[in-house]
mmCIF file of C-alpha atoms in Angstrom:
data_model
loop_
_atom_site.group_PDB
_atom_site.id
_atom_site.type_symbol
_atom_site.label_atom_id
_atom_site.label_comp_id
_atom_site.label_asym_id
_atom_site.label_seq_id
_atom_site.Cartn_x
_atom_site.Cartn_y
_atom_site.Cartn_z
ATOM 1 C CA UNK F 471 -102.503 -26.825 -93.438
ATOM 2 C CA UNK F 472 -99.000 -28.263 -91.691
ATOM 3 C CA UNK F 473 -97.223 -25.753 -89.111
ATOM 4 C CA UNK F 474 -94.528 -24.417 -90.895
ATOM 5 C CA UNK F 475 -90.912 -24.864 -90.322
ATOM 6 C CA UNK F 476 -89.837 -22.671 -88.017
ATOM 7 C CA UNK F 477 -86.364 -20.929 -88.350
ATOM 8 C CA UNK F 478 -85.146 -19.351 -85.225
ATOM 9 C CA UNK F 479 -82.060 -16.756 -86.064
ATOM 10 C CA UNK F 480 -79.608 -16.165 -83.089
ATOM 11 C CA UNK F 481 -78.337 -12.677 -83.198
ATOM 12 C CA UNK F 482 -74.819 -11.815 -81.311
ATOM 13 C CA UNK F 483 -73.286 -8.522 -80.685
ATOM 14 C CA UNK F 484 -71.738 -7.818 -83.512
ATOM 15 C CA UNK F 485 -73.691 -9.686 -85.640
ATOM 16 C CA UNK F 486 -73.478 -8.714 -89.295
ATOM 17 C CA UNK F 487 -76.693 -7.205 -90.979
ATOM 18 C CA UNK F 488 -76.860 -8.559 -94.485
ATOM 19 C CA UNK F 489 -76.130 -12.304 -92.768
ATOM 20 C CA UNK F 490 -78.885 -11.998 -90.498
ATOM 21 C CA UNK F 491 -81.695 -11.125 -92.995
ATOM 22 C CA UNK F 492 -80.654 -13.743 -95.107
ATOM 23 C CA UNK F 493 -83.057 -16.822 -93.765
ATOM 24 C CA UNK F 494 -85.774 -14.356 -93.808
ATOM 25 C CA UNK F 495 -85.400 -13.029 -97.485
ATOM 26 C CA UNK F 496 -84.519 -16.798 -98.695
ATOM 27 C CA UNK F 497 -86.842 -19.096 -96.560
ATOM 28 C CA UNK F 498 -89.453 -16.543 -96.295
ATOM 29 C CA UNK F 499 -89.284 -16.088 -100.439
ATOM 30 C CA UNK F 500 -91.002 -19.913 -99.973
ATOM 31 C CA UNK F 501 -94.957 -19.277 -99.633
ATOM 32 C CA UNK F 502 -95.484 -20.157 -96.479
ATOM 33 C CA UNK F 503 -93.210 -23.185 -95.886
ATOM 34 C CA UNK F 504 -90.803 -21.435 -92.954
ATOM 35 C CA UNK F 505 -91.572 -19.352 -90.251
ATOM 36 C CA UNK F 506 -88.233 -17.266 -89.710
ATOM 37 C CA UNK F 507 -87.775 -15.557 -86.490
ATOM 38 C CA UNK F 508 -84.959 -13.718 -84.848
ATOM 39 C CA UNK F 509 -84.076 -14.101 -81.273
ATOM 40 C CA UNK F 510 -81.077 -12.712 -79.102
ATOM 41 C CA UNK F 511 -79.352 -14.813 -76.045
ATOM 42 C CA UNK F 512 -81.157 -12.193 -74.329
ATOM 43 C CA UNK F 513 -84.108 -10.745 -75.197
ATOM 44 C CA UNK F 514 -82.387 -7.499 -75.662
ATOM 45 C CA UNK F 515 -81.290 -5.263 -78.187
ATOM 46 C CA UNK F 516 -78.238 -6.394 -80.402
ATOM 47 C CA UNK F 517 -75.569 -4.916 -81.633
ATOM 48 C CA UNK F 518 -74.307 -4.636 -84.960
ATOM 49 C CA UNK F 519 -71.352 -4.358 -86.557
ATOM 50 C CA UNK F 520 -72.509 -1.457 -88.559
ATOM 51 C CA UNK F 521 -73.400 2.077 -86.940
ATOM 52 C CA UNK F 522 -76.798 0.700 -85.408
ATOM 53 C CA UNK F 523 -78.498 -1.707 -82.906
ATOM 54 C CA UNK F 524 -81.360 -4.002 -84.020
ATOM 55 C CA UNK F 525 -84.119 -4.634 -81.528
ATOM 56 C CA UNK F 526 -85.309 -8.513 -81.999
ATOM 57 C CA UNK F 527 -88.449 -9.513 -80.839
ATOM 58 C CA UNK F 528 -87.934 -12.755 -78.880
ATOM 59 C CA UNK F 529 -85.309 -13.418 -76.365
ATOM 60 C CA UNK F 530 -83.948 -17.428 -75.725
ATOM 61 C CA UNK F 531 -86.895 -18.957 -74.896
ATOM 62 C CA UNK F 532 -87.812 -18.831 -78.890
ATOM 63 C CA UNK F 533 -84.748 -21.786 -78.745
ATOM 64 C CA UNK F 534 -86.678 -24.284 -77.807
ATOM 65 C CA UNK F 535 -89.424 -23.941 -79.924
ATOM 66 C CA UNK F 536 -87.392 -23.801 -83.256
ATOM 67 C CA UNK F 537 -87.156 -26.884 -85.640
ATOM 68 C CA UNK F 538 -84.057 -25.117 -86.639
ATOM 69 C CA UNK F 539 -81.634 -23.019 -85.507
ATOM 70 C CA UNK F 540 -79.454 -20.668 -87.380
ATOM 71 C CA UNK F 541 -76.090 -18.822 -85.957
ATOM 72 C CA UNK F 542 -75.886 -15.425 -87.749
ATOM 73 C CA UNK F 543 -72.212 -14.243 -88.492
ATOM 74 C CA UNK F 544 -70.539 -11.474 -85.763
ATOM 75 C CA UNK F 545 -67.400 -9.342 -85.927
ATOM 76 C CA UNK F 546 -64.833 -9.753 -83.612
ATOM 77 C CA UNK F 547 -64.643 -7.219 -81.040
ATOM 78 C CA UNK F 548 -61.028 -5.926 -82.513
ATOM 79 C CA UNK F 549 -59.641 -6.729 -85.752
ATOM 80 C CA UNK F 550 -56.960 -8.942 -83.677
ATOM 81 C CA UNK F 551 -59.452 -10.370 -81.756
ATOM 82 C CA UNK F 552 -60.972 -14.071 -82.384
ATOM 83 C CA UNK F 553 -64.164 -14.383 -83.401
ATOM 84 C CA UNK F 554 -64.997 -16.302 -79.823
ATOM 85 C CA UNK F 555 -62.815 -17.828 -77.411
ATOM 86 C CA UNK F 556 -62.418 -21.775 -77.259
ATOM 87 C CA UNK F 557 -65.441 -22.272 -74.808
ATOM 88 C CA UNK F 558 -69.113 -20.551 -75.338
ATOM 89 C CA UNK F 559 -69.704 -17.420 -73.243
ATOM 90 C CA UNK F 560 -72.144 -18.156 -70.372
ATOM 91 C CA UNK F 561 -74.760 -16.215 -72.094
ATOM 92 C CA UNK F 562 -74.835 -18.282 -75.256
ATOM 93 C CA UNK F 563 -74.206 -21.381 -73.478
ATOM 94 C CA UNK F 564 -77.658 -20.893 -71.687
ATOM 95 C CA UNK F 565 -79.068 -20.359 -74.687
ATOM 96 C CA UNK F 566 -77.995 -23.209 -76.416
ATOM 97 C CA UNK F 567 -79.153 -25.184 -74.011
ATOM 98 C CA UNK F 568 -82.775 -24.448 -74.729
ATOM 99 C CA UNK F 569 -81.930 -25.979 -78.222
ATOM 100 C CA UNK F 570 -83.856 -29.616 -78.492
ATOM 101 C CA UNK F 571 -82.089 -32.304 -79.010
ATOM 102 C CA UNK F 572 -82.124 -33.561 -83.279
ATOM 103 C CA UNK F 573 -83.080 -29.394 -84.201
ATOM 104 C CA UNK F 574 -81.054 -28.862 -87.049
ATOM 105 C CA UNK F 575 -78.371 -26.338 -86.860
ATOM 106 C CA UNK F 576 -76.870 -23.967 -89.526
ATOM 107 C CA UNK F 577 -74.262 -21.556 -89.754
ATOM 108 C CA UNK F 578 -72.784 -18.553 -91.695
ATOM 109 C CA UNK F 579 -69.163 -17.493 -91.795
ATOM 110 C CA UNK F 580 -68.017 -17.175 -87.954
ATOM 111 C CA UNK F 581 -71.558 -18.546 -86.515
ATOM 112 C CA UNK F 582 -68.891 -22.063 -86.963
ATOM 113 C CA UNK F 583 -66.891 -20.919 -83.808
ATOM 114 C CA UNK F 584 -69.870 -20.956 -82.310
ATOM 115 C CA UNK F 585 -71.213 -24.403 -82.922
ATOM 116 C CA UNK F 586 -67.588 -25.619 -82.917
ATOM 117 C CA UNK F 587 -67.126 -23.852 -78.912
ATOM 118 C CA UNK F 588 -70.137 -25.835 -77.996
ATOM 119 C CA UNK F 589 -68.343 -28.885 -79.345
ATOM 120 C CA UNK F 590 -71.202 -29.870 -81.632
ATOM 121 C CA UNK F 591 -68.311 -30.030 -84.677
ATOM 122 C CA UNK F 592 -66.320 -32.633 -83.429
ATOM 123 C CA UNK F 593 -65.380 -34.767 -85.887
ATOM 124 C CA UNK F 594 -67.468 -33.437 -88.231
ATOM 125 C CA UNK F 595 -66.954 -31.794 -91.733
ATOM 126 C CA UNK F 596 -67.589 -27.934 -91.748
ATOM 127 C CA UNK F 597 -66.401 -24.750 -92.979
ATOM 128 C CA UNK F 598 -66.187 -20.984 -91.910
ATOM 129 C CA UNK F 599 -64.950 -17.820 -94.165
ATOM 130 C CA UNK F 600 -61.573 -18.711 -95.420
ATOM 131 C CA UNK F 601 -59.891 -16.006 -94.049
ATOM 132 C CA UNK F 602 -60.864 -17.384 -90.604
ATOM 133 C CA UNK F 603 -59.986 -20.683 -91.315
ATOM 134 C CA UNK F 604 -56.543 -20.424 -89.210
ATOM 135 C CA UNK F 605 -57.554 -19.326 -86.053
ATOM 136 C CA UNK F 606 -60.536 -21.907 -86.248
ATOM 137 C CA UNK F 607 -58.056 -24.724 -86.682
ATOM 138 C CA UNK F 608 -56.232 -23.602 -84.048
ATOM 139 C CA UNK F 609 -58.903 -23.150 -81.493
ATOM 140 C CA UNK F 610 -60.597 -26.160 -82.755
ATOM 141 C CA UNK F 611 -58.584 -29.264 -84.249
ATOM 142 C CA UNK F 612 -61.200 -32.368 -83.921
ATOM 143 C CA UNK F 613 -63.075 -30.441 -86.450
ATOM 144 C CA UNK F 614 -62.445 -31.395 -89.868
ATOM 145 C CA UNK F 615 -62.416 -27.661 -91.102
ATOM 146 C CA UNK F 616 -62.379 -27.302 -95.103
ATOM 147 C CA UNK F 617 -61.897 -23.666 -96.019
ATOM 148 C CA UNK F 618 -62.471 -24.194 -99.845
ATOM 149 C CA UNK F 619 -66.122 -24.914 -100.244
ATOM 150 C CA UNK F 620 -69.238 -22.528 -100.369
ATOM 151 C CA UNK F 621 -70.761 -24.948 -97.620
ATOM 152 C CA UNK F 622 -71.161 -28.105 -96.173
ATOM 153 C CA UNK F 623 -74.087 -29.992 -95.540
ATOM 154 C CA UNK F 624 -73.330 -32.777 -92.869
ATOM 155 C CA UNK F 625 -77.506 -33.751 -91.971
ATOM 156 C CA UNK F 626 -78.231 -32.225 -89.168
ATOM 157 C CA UNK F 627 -75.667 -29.503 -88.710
ATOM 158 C CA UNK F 628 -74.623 -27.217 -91.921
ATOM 159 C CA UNK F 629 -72.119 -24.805 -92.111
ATOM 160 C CA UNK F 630 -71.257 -22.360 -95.022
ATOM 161 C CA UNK F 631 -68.646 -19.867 -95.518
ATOM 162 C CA UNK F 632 -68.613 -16.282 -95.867
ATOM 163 C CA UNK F 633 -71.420 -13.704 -96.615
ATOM 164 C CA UNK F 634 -73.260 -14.370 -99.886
ATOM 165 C CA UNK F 635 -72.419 -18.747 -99.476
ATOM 166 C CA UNK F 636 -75.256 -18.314 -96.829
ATOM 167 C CA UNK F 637 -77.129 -17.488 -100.005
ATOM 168 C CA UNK F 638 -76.089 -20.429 -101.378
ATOM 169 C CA UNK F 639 -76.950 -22.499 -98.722
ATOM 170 C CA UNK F 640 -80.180 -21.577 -98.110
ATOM 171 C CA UNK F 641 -81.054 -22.059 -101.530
ATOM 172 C CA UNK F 642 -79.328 -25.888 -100.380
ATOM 173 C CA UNK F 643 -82.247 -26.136 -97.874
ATOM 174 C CA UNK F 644 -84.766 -25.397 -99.894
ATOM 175 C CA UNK F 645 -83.697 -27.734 -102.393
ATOM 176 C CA UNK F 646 -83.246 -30.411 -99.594
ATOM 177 C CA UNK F 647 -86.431 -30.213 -97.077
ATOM 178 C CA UNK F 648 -89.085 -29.214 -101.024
ATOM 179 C CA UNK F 649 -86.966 -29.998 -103.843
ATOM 180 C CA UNK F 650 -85.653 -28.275 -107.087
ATOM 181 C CA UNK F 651 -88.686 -26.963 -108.746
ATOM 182 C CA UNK F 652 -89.600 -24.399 -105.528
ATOM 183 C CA UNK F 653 -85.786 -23.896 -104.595
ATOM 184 C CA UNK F 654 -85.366 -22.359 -108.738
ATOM 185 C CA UNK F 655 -88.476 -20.330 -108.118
ATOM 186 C CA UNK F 656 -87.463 -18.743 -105.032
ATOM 187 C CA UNK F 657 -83.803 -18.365 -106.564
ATOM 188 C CA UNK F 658 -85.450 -16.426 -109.737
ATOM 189 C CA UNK F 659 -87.470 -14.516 -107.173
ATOM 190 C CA UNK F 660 -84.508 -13.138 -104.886
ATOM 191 C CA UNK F 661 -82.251 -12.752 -108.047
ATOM 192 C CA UNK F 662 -79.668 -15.220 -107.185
ATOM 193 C CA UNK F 663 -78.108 -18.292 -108.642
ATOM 194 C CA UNK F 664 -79.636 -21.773 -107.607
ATOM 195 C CA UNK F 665 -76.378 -23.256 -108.068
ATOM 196 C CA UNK F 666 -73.025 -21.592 -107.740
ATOM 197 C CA UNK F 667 -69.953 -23.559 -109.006
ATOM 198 C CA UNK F 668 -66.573 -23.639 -107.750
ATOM 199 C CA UNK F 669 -65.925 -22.902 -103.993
ATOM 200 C CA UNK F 670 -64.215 -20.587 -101.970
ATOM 201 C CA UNK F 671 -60.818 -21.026 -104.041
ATOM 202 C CA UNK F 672 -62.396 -18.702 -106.453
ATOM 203 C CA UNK F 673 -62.384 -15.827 -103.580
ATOM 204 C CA UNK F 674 -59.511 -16.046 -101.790
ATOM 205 C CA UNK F 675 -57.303 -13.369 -102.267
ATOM 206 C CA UNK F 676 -54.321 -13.916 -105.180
ATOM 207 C CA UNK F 677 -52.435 -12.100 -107.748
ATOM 208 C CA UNK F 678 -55.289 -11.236 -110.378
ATOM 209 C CA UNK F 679 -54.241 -12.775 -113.644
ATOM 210 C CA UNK F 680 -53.883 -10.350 -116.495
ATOM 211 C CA UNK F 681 -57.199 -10.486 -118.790
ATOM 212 C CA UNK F 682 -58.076 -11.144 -122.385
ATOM 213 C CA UNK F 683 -60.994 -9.336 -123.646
ATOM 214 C CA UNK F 684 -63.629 -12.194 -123.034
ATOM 215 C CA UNK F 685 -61.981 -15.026 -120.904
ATOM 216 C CA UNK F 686 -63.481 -17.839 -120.629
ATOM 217 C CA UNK F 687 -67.129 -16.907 -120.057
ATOM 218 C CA UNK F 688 -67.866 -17.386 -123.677
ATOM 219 C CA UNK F 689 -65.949 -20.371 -123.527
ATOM 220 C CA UNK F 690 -68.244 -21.913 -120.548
ATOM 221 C CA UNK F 691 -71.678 -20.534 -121.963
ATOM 222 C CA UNK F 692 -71.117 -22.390 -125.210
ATOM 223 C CA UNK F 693 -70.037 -25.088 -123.036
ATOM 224 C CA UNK F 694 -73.369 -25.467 -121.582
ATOM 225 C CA UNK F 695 -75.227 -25.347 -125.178
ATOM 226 C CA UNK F 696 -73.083 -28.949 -126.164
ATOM 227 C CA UNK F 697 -73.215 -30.558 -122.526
ATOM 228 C CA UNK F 698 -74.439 -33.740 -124.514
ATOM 229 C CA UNK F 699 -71.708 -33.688 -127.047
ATOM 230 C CA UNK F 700 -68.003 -34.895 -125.828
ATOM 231 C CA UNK F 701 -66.156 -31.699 -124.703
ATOM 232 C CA UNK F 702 -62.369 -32.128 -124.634
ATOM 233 C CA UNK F 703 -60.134 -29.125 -123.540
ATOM 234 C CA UNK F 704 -58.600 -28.720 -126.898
ATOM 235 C CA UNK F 705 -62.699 -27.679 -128.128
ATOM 236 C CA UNK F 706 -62.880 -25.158 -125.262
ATOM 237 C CA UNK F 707 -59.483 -23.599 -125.507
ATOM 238 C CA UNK F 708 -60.290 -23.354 -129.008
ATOM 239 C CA UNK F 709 -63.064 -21.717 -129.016
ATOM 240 C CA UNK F 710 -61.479 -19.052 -126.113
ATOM 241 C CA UNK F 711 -58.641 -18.590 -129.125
ATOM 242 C CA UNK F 712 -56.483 -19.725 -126.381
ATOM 243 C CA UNK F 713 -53.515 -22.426 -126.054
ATOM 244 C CA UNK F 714 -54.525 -25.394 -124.042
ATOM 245 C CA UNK F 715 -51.943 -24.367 -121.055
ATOM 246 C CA UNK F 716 -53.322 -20.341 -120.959
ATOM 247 C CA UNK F 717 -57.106 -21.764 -121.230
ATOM 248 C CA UNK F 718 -56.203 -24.387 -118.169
ATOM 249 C CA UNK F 719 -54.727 -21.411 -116.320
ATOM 250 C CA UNK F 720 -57.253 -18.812 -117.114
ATOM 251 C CA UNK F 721 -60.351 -20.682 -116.595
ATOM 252 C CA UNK F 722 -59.109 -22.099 -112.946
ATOM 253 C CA UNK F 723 -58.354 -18.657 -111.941
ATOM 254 C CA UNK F 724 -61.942 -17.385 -112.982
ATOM 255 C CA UNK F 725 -64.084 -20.361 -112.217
ATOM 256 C CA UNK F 726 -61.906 -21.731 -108.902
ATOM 257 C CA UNK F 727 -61.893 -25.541 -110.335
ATOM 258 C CA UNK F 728 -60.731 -27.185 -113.061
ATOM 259 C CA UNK F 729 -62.543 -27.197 -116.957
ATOM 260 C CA UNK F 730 -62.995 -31.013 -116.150
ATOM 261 C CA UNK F 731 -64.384 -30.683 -113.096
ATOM 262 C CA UNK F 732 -66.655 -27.656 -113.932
ATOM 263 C CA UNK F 733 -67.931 -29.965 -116.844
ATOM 264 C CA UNK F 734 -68.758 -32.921 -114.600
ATOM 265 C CA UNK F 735 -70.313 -30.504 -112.189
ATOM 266 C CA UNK F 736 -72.395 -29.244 -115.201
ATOM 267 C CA UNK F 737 -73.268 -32.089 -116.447
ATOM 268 C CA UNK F 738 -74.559 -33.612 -112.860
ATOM 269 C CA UNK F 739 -76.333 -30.312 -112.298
ATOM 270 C CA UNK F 740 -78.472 -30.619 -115.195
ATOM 271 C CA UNK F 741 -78.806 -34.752 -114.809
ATOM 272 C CA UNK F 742 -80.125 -34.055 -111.221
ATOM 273 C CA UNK F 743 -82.639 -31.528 -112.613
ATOM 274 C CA UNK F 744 -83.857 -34.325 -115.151
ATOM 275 C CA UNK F 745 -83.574 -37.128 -112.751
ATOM 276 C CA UNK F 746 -86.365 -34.534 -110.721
ATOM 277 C CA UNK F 747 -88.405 -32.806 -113.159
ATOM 278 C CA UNK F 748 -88.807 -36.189 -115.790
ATOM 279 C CA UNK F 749 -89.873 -39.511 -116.290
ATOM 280 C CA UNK F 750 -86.617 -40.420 -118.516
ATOM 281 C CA UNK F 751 -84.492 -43.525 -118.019
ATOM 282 C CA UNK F 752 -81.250 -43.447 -116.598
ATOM 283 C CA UNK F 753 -79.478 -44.713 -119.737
ATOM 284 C CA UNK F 754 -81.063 -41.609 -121.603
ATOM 285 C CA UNK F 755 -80.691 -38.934 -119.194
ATOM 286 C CA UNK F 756 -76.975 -39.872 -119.161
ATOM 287 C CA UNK F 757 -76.946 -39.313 -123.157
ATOM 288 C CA UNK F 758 -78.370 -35.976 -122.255
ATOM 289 C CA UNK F 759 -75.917 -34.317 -120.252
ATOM 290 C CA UNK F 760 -72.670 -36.170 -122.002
ATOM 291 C CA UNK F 761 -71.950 -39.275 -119.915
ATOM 292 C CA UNK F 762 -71.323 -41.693 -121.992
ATOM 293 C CA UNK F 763 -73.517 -44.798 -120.596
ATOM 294 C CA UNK F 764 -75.946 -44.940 -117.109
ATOM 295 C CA UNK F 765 -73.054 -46.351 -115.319
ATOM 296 C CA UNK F 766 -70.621 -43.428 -116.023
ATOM 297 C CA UNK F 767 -73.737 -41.525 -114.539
ATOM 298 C CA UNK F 768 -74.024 -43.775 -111.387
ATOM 299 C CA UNK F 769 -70.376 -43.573 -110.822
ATOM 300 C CA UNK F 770 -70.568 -39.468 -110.731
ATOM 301 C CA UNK F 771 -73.829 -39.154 -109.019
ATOM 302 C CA UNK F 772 -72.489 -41.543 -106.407
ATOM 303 C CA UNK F 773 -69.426 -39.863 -105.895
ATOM 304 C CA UNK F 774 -70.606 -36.492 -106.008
ATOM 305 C CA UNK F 775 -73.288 -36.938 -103.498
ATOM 306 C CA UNK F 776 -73.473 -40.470 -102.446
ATOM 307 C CA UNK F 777 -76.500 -41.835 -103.920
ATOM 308 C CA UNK F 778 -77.695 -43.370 -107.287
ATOM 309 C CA UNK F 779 -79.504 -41.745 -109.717
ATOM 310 C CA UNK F 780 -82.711 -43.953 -108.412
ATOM 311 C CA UNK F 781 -82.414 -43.130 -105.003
ATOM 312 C CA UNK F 782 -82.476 -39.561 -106.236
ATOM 313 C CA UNK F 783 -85.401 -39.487 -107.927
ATOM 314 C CA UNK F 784 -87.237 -41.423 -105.170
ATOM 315 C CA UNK F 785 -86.128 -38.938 -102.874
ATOM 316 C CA UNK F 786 -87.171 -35.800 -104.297
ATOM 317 C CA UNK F 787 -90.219 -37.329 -105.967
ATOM 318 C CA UNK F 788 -91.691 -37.561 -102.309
ATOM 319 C CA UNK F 789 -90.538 -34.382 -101.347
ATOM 320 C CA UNK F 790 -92.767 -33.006 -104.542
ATOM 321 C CA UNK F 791 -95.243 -35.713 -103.486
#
């Protein structure tokens, strides 16, 4: 049998609970494939930012052992206070020097001023909780900070946003390192979406819009039943009972995008799970989901995520393999 993975979690004082069990519930939902272990810059007990300390088993050293390393989420000291100053605290400094060089790093919510004090985001995509996001571009400008997304995969470093997007991109890694068939089954396990839609716009705190018995829900579920059929926003607003203008407005306020975008999105989502799970062409997958011909499908796939549909399926193929 291969070693497994193993995922070493970085506790700071502070650090919030229901972040720092996430690689454990999510990786270790995967039958073996991760070994998840939790680590302080010291060896000693942490504190929380609820009403309790956690005692972790390993101190540092378990650093330099790790093929990656995660940076759990911490409250501030003060609610004026920034998460972390511009430059790493000598006690996580030493630590992250134990890190090998090419370990993969991931965050969740403020574990980014972290990674960004150690200048490993430097002019690199990456995103925190949005309601951190100015006071991270302040203390850090070469990073190319985008507050609207659930997270951002740049190779070897990932960052995500607040809370439950840690979900989310966990579920990303599984996807990434075994592929879509044992990311959905560890998704179904845990209860939670493989995919969420939309990013962080959908959280951020706005005037709620006044709303209509059903919204749009119905509207997007039946959505999903004619992916293969042309959808133009006249057929959804219609079938919300809705004028084009309230459906537009409605459905960006629930979903955080735009019914054109959320359909593309949709339409890749389930291409990418054919493109995986299927020996169909190109030309006919792209009949499938509603793109017109394999090209329109090449176009989005290569926009979306920088590869063809090919490459793709090559790709996850050996990661089944």
């Amino acid at each position: 049998m291969p070693r497994a993975h193993r995922v070493a979690v970085l506790a700071i004082d502070g650090v919030y609970p229901f972040e720092l069990g996430m690689p454990s519930r999510i990786l270790g939902a995967a039958e073996g494939l991760y070994e998840v272990l939790t680590c302080s810059v010291d060896g000693r007990p942490v504190r929380t930012s609820s009403d309790f300390t956690i005692a972790v088993e390993h101190g540092p050293e378990l650093l330099s052992t790790a093929d990656t390393v995660v940076i759990a989420p911490f409250a501030p000291p003060s609610d004026d206070a920034e998460p972390i100053v511009p430059e790493l605290p000598e006690p996580i400094a030493d630590a992250f020097r134990r890190i090998r060089p090419g370990t993969r790093l991931v965050s969740i919510c403020t574990g980014a001023f972290v990674l960004a004090a150690a200048g490993l985001l430097d002019g690199r995509p990456a995103t925190t909780h949005w309601q951190a996001a100015e006071p991270f571009r302040r203390l850090f400008p070469k990073v190319d900070l985008n507050p609207d997304v659930l997270f951002v995969d740049d190779g070897d470093v990932l960052t995500s946003a607040g809370a439950a997007s840690g979900v989310d991109l966990f579920v990303h890694l599984l996807r990434t390192d075994h592929g879509s068939e044992i990311a959905n089954r560890v998704a179904r396990r845990c209860v939670v979406p493989p995919w969420r839609d939309g990013g962080q716009a959908q959280y951020i705190e706005s005037p709620v819009p006044r709303t209509t018995q059903d919204g749009t829900a119905a509207a997007r579920q039946w959505a999903l039943a004619h992916l293969h059929e042309p959808l133009a926003l006249a057929d959804l607003a219609e079938h919300a009972r809705m004028s084009l203008r309230t459906f537009a407005r409605r459905f960006t306020d629930e979903v955080g995008t735009s019914p054109g975008r959320w359909i593309t999105q949709q339409r890749l989502a389930r291409a990418r799970h054919l493109l995986e799970s299927s020996d169909l062409p190109i030309d006919e997958i792209a009949g499938e989901v509603g793109f017109a011909t394999g090209t329109s499908l090449r176009q989005h796939l290569h926009t979306a995520i920088g590869v063809s549909p090919m490459a793709y399926r090559r790709t996850f193929r050996a990661m089944r393999a």
